[in-house]
Coordinates of C-alpha atoms in Angstrom, one line a residue:
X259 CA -154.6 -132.9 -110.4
X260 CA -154.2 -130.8 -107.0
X261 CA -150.8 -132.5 -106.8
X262 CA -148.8 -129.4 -108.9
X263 CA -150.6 -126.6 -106.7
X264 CA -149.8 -128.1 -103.6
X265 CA -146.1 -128.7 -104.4
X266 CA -145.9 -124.9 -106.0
X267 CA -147.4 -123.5 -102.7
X268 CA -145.5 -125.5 -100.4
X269 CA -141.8 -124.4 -102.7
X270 CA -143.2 -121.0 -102.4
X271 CA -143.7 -121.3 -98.8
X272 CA -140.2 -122.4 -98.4
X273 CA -138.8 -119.9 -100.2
X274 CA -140.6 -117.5 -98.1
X275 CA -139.4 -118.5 -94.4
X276 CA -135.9 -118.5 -96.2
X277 CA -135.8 -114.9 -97.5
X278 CA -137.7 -113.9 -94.2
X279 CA -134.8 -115.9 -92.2
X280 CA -131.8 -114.3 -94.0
X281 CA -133.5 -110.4 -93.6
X282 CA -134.9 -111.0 -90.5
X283 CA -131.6 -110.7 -88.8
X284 CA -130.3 -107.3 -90.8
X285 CA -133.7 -105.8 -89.9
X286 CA -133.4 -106.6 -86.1
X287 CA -130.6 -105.1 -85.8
X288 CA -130.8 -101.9 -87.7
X289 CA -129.3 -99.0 -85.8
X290 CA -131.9 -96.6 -84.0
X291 CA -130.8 -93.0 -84.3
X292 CA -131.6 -91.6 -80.3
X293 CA -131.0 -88.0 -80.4
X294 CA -129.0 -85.5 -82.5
X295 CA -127.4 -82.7 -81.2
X296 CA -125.3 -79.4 -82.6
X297 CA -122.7 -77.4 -80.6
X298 CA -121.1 -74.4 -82.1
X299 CA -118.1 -72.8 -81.2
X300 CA -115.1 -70.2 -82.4
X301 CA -112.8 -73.2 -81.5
X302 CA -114.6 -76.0 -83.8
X303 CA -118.7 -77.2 -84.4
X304 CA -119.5 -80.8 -82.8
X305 CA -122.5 -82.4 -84.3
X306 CA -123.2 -85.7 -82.1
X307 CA -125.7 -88.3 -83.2
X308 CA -126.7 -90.8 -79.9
X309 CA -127.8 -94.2 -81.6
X310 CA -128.3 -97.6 -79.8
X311 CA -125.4 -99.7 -81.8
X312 CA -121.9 -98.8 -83.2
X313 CA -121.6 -97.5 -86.8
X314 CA -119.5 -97.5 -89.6
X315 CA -119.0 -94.5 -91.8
X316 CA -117.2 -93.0 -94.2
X317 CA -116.7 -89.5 -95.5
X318 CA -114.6 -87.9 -97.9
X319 CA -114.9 -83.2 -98.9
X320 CA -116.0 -82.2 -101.9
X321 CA -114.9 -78.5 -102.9
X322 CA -116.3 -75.0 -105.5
X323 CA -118.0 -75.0 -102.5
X324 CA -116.9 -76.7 -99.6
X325 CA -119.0 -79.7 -98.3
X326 CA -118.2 -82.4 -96.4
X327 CA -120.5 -85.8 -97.1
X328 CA -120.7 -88.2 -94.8
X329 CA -122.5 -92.1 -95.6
X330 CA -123.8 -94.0 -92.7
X331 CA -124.5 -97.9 -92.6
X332 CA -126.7 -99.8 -91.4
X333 CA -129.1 -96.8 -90.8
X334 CA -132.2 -96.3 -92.3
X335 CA -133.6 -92.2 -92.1
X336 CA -136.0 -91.6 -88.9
X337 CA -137.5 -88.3 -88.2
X338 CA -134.8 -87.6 -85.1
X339 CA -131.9 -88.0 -87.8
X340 CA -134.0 -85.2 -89.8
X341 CA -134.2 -83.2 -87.2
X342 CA -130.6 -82.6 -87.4
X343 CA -131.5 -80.3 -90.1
X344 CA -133.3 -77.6 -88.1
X345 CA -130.9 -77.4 -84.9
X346 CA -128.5 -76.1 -87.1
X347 CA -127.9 -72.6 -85.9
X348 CA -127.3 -69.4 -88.5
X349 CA -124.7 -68.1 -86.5
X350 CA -122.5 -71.1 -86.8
X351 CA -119.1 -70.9 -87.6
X352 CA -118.3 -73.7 -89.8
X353 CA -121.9 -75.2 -91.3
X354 CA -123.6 -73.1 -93.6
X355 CA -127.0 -76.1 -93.1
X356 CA -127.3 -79.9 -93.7
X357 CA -128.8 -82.3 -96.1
X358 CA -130.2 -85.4 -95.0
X359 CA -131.2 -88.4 -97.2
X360 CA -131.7 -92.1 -97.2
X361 CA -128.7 -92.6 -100.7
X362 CA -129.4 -96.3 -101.2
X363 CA -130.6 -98.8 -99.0
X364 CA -129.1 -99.0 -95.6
X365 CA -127.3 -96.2 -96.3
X366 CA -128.2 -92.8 -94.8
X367 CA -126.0 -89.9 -96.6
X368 CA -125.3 -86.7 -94.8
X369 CA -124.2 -83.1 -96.3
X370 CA -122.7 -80.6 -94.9
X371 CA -122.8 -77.3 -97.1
X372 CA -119.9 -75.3 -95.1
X373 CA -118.6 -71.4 -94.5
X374 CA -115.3 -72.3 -94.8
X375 CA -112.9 -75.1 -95.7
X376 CA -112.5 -77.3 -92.7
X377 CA -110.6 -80.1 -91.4
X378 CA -113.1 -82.7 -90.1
X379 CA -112.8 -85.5 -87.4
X380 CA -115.3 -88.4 -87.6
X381 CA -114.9 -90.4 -84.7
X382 CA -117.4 -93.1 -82.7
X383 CA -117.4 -93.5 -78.3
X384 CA -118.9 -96.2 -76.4
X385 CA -121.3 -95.4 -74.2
X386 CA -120.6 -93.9 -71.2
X387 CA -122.9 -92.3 -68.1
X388 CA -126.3 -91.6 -69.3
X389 CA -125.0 -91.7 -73.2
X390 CA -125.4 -94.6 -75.6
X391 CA -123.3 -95.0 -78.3
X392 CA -122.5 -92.0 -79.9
X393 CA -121.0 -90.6 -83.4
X394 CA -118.9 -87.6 -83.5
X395 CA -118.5 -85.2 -86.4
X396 CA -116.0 -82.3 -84.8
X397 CA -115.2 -79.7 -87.7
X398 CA -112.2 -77.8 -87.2
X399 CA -110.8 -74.5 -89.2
X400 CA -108.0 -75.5 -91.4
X401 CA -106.1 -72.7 -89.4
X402 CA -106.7 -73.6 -85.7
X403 CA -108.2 -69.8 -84.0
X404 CA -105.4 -68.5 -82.5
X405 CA -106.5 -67.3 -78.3
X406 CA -104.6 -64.2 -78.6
X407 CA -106.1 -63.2 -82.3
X408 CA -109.0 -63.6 -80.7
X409 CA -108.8 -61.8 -77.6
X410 CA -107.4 -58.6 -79.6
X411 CA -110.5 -58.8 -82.0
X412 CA -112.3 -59.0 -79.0
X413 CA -110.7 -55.4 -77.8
X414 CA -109.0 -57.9 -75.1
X415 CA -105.4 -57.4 -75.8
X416 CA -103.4 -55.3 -77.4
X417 CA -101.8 -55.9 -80.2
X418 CA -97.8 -55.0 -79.3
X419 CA -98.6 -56.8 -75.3
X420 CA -97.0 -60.1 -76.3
X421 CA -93.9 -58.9 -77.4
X422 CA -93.5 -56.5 -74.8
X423 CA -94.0 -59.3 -72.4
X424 CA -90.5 -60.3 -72.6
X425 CA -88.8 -57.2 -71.4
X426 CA -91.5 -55.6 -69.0
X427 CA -91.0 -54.8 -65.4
X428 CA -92.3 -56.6 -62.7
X429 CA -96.2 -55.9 -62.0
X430 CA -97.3 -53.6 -59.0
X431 CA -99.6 -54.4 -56.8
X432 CA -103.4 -54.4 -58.3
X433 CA -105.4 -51.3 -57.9
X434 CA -108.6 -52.4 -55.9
X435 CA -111.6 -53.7 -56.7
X436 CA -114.5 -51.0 -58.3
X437 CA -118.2 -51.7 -57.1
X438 CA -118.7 -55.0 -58.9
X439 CA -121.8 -55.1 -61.4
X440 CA -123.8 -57.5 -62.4
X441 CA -122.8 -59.4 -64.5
X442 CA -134.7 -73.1 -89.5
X443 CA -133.4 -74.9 -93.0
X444 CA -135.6 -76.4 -94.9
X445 CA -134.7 -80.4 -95.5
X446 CA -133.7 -81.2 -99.0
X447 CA -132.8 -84.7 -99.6
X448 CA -129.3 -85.1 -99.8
X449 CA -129.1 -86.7 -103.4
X450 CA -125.5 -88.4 -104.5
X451 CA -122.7 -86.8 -104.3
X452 CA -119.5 -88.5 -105.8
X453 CA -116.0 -88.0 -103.7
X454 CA -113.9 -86.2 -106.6
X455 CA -111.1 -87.9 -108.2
X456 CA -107.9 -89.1 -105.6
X457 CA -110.0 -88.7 -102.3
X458 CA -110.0 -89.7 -99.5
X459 CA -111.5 -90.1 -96.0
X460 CA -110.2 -86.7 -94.4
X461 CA -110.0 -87.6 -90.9
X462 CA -106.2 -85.5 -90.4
X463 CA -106.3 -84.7 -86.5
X464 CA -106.6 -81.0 -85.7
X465 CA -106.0 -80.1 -81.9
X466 CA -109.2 -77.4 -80.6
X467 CA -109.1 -74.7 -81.0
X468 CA -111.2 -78.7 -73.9
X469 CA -110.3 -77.5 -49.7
X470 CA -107.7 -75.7 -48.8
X471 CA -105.1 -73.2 -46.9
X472 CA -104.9 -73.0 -43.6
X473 CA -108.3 -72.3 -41.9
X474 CA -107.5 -68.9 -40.6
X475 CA -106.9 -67.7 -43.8
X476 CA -103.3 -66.1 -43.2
X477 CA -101.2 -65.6 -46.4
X478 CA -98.0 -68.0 -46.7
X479 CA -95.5 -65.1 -45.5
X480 CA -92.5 -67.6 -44.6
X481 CA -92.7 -68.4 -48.4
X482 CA -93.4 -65.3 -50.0
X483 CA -91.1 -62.8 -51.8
X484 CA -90.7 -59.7 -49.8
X485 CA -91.7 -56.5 -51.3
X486 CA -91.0 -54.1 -48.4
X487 CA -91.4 -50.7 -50.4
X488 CA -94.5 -51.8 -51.9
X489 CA -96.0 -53.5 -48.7
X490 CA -94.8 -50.5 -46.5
X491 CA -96.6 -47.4 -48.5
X492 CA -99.2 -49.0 -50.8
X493 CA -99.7 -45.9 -52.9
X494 CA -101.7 -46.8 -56.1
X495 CA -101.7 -43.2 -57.5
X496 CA -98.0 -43.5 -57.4
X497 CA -98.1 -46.7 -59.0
X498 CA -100.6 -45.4 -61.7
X499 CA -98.1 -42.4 -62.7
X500 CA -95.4 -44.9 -62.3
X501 CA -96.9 -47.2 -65.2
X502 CA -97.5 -44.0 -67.5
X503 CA -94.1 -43.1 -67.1
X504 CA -92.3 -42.3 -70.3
X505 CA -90.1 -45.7 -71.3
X506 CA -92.0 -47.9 -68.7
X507 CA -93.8 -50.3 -69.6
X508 CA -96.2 -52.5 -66.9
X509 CA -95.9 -56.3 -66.9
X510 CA -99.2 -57.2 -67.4
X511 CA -100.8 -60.7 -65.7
X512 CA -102.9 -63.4 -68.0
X513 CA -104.6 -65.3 -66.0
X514 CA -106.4 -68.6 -67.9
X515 CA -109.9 -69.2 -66.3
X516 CA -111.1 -73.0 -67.1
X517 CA -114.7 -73.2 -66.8
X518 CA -115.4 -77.2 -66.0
X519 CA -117.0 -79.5 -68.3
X520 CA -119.1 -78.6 -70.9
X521 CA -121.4 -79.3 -74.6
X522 CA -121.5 -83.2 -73.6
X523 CA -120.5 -83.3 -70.3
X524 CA -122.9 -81.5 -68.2
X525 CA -120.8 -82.0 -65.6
X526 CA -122.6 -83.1 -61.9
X527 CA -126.2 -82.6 -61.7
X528 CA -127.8 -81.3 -58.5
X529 CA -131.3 -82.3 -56.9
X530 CA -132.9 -79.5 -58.8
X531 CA -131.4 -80.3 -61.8
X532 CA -128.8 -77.5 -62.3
X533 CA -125.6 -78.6 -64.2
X534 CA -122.4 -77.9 -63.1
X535 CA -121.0 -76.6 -66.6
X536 CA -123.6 -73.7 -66.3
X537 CA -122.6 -72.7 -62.9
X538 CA -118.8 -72.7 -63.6
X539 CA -119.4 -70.7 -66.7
X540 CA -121.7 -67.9 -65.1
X541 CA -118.9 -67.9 -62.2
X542 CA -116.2 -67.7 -64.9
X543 CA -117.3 -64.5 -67.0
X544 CA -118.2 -62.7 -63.3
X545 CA -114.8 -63.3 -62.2
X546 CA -113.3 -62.3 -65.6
X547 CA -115.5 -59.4 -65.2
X548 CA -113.7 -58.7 -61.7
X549 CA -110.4 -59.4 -62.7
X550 CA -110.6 -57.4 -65.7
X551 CA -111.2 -54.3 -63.7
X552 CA -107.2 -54.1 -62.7
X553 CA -105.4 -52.7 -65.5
X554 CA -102.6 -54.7 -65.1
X555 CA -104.9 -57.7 -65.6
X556 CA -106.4 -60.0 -68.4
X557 CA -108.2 -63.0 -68.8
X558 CA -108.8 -66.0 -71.3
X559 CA -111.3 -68.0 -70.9
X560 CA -110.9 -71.7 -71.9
X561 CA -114.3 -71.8 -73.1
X562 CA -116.5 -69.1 -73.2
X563 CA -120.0 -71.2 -74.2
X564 CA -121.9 -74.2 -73.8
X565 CA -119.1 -76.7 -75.8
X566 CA -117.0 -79.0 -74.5
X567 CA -112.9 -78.8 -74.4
X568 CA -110.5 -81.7 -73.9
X569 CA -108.7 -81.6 -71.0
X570 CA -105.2 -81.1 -72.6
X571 CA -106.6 -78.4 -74.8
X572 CA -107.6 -76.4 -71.9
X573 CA -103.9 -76.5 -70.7
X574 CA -102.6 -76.0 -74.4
X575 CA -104.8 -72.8 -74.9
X576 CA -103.5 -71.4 -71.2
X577 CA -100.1 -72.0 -72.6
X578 CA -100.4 -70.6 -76.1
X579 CA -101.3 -67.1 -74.2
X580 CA -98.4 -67.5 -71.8
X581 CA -100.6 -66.9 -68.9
X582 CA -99.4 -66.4 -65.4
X583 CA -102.0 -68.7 -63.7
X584 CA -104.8 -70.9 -64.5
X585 CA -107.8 -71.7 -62.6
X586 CA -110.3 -74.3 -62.7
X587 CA -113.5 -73.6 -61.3
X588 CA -115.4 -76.7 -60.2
X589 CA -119.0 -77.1 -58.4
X590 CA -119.2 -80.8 -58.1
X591 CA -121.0 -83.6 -56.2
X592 CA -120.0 -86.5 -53.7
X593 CA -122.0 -89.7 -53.1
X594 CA -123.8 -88.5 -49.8
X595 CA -125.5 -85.2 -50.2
X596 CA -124.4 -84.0 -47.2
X597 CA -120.8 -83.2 -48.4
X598 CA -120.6 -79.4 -48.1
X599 CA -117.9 -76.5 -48.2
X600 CA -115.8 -75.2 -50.9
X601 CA -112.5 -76.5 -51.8
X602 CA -109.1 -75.6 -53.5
X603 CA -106.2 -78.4 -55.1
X604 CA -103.3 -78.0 -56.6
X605 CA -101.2 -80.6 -58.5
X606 CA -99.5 -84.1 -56.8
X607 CA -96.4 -86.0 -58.3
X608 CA -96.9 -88.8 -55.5
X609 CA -100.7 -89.2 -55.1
X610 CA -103.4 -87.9 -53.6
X611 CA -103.5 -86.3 -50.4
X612 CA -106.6 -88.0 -49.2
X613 CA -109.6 -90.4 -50.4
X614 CA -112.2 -87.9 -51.4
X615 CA -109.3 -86.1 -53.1
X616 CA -108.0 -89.0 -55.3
X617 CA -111.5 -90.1 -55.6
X618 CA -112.6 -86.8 -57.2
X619 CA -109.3 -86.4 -59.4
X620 CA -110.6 -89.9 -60.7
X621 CA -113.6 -88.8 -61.7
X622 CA -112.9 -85.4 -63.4
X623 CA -110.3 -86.8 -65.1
X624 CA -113.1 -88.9 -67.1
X625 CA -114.5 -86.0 -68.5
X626 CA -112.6 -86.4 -71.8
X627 CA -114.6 -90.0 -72.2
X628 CA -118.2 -88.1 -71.1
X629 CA -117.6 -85.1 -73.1
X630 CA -116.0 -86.9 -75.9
X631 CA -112.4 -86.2 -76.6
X632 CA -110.9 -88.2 -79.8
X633 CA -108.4 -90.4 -78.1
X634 CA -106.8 -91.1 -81.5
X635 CA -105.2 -87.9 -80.8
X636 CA -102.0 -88.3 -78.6
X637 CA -101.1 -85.2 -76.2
X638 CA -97.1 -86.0 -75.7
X639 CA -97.0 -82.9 -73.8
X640 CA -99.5 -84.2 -71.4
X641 CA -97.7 -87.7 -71.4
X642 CA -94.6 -86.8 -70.2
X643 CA -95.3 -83.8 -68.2
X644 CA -95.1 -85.1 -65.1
X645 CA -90.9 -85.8 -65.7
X646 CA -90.7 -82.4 -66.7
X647 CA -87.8 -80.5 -64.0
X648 CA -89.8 -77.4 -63.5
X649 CA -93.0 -79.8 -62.4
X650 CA -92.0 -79.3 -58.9
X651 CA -91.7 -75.4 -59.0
X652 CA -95.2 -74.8 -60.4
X653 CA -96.8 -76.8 -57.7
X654 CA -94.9 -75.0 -55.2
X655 CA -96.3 -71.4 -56.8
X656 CA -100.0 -73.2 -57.3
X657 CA -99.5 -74.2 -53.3
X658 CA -98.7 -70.5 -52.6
X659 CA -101.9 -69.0 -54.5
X660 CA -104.2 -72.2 -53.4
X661 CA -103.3 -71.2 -49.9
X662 CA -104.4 -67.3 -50.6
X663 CA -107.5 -68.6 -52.7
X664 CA -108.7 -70.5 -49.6
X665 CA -108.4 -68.2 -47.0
X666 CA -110.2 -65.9 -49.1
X667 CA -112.8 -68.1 -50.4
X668 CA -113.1 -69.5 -46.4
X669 CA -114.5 -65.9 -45.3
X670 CA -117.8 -66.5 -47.0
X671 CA -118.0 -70.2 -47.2
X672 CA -117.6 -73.3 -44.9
X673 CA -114.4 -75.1 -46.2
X674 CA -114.5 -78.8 -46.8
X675 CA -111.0 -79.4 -45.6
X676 CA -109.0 -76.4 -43.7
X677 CA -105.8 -77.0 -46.2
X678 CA -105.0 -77.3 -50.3
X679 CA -105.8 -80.8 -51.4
X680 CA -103.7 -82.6 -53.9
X681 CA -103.8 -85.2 -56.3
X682 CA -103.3 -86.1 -60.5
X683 CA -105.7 -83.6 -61.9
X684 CA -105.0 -83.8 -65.6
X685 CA -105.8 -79.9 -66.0
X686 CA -103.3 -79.0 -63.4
X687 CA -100.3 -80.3 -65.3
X688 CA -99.0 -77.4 -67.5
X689 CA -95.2 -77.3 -66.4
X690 CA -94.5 -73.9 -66.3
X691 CA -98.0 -72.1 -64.7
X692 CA -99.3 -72.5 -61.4
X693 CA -102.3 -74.1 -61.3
X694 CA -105.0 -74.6 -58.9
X695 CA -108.9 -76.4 -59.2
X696 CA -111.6 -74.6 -57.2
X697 CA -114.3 -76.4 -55.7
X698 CA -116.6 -73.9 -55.1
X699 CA -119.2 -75.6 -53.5
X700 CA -121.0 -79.1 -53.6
X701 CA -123.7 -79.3 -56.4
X702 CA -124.8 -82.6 -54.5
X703 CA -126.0 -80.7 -51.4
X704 CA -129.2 -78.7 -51.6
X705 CA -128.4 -75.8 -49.2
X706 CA -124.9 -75.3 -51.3
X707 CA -126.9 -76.1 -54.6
X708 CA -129.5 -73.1 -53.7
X709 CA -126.7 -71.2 -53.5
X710 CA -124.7 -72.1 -56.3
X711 CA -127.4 -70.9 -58.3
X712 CA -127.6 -67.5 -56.4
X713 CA -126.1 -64.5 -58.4
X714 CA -124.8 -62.7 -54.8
X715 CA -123.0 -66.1 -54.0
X716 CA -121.7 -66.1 -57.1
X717 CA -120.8 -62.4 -56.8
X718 CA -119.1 -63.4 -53.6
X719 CA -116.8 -66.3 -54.6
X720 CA -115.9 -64.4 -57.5
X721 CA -114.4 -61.3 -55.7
X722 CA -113.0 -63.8 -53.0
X723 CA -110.7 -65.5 -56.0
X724 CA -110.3 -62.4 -57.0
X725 CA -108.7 -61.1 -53.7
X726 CA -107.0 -64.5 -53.2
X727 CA -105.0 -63.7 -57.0
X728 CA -104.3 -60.4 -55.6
X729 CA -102.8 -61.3 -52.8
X730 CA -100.5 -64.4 -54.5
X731 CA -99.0 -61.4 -57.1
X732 CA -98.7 -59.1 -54.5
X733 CA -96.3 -61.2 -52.8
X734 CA -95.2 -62.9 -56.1
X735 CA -94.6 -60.7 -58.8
X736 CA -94.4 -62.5 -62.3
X737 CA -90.8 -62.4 -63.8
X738 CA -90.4 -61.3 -67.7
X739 CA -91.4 -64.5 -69.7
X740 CA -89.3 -66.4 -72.5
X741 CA -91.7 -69.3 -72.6
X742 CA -92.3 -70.7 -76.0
X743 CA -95.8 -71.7 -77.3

């Protein structure tokens, strides 16, 4: 009579261990969700969620208004993937706030309700450094912000400059320096939302819109441009009524500053835990600040927040405002902490001109894989510029201000090598501007970290690059430009 139980319990049994064997697996290996993290910017808004696997996605927009909805699998909702919905910011650009909800199972569903229509890029990157794997949503303005729009609604630029550009005299030298100065949503379940009729996954690529002269400090006079009136008599009220002359118009110099790194990529980290990408940015705005204090002189700033740029988008943006000069500003680290001294490279066709050189070239030229760039995104101006003809010119201008940079820069710090390094920095390879990387110091080293983080040091290099730039125009006036960008 116990026969029938037995067999019923020992089929159910059976049954059992099977269902548990086939789910088992699937529930293993569901995908952790690590951190989430927002970073607003004029150029785009990167949201990055850090999970412990790879994911697939898919995402279409849905418009009247403008969302974009995004469908995770293999992800089941966890209170760090909710969190998402309080780190967005009010001030944001592009994202109005973001829904978050579990859609079906497996299946975690993600709203964007947006400001504007946008042109999204949905990418994944392996991990890398300190980062696991990690899922990119980078949404871009359907029209890419233009640097010079911006810099004139920022009371930057004037509006008639750029066309004036082409037919302006040659700049005098700059006036000097003036004392310098110091420088919650609530979470709604995101409930089905079904792609309209004929769409797709919108993933169309938008671009953004990522130690060294000689020891003595002596400008390079055997390859400088004589400018015997103007050396003889420096006169700067002269030069003042001069520019205000009726039917005169002063060529006026853009200089691009590149703050390092950025959003993602901290950058190197020092013993105290300073990043690099803050250091370079408060260094950046003080020497915009400096620069700016010429009237013959303006500055764009590759970024001017905590984001990160690609590295060919930092040269693109340079170009779009047909600047004059670009300058990287760098604070990095070395294996051994007692690397010290500030630094300056330019550009190199045939490789490195020592170790440390190449060996830091190598490893800035990673940040696109740290910060995240999507390399699904070509850059054929990048590819090919090192066949470009004028190649050779613009690192024979970038040696000519490296070489004033560093005898400036030399005056209030220890140099790590008395001349201008070089090597394949991917930054330094716009064409047609000089270009130079400043090292201002090593993060790595204590004594140079303490005063990295110093506002008088920073004051100091500041109006030492400042005098450096000076010095290269002086010599060096810009010609009337008929660049294209």
């Amino acid at each position: 009579m116990n026969a029938k139980p037995v067999a019923r319990r020992t089929v159910l049994k059976a049954g059992g261990t099977l269902l548990l064997s086939v789910l088992a697996p699937q529930l293993a290996h569901a995908a952790q969700i690590l951190a989430v993290r927002v970073w607003p910017a004029d150029d785009y808004t990167r949201v990055t969620l850090e999970n412990d696997s790879d994911l697939k996605t898919s995402h279409f927009l849905v418009k009247d208004p403008e969302r974009l909805v995004v469908d995770i699998e293999g992800l089941e909702l966890n209170p760090t993937l909710k969190s998402l919905v309080a780190k967005i910011q009010s001030n944001d650009p592009y994202i109005k706030q973001v829904r978050v909800g579990q859609n079906r199972p497996n299946v975690v569903r993600l709203v964007f309700d947006l400001k504007e229509e946008v042109k999204p890029q949905v990418f994944t990157l392996a991990p890398v450094g300190n980062y696991k794997h990690r899922l990119i949503f980078d949404l871009y303005p359907v029209k890419a912000v233009d640097p010079i729009a911006a810099m004139i609604e920022k009371g930057e630029w004037s509006s008639d400059s750029k066309s004036a550009t082409a037919t302006t005299q040659p700049a005098a030298t700059p006036a000097p320096a003036t004392t310098p100065s110091s420088g919650a949503q609530a979470n709604t379940a995101a409930g089905p939302v079904q792609p309209p009729v004929g769409s797709g996954t919108a993933t169309h690529p938008a671009p953004p819109g990522t130690a060294d002269a000689g020891a003595n400090g002596k400008p390079d006079i055997a390859a400088a441009k004589p400018e015997p009136k103007h050396e003889a008599k420096p006169d700067n009220k002269a030069e003042q009524r001069a520019e205000t002359r009726p039917g005169k118009v002063t060529r006026m110099i853009t200089i691009a500053l590149d703050p390092g790194h950025g959003g993602e990529d901290p950058g190197a980290i020092g013993a105290r835990g300073s990043r690099e990408k803050d250091i370079v940015l408060a260094i950046a705005k003080r020497l915009k600040a400096r620069i700016e204090e010429h009237p013959n002189m303006r500055v764009m700033l590759t970024r001017d927040g905590d984001y990160f740029v690609p590295l060919p988008t930092r040269v693109e943006k340079a170009r779009k405002v047909d600047a004059d000069l670009f300058v990287s500003i760098h604070a990095d680290a070395f294996v051994q902490p007692s690397a010290r001294g500030s630094s300056v490279f330019v550009l190199s066709e045939k490789g490195a001109s020592s170790t440390a050189a190449r060996w830091l070239a190598n490893k800035e030229n990673q940040a696109d894989l740290i910060g995240g760039a999507n390399v699904k995104t070509p850059d054929k101006q990048l590819a090919s510029v090192l066949f470009d003809l004028s190649t050779t010119a613009q690192i024979n201008d970038s040696m000519k201000v490296g070489k004033a940079v560093l005898g400036e820069i030399g005056g209030i710090n220890k140099l790590h090598k008395g001349s201008v390094e070089q090597a394949g920095f991917a930054v330094l390879k716009a064409p047609d501007i000089p270009s130079i990387l400043i090292e201002t110091a090593f993060i790595s080293n204590p004594e140079e970290e303490a005063r990295l983080l110093d506002n008088a040091y920073q004051e100091q290099i500041a109006n030492a690059i400042v005098k450096g730039i000076k010095s290269y125009f002086a010599k060096n006036p810009p010609l009337a430009k008929s660049r294209q960008t």
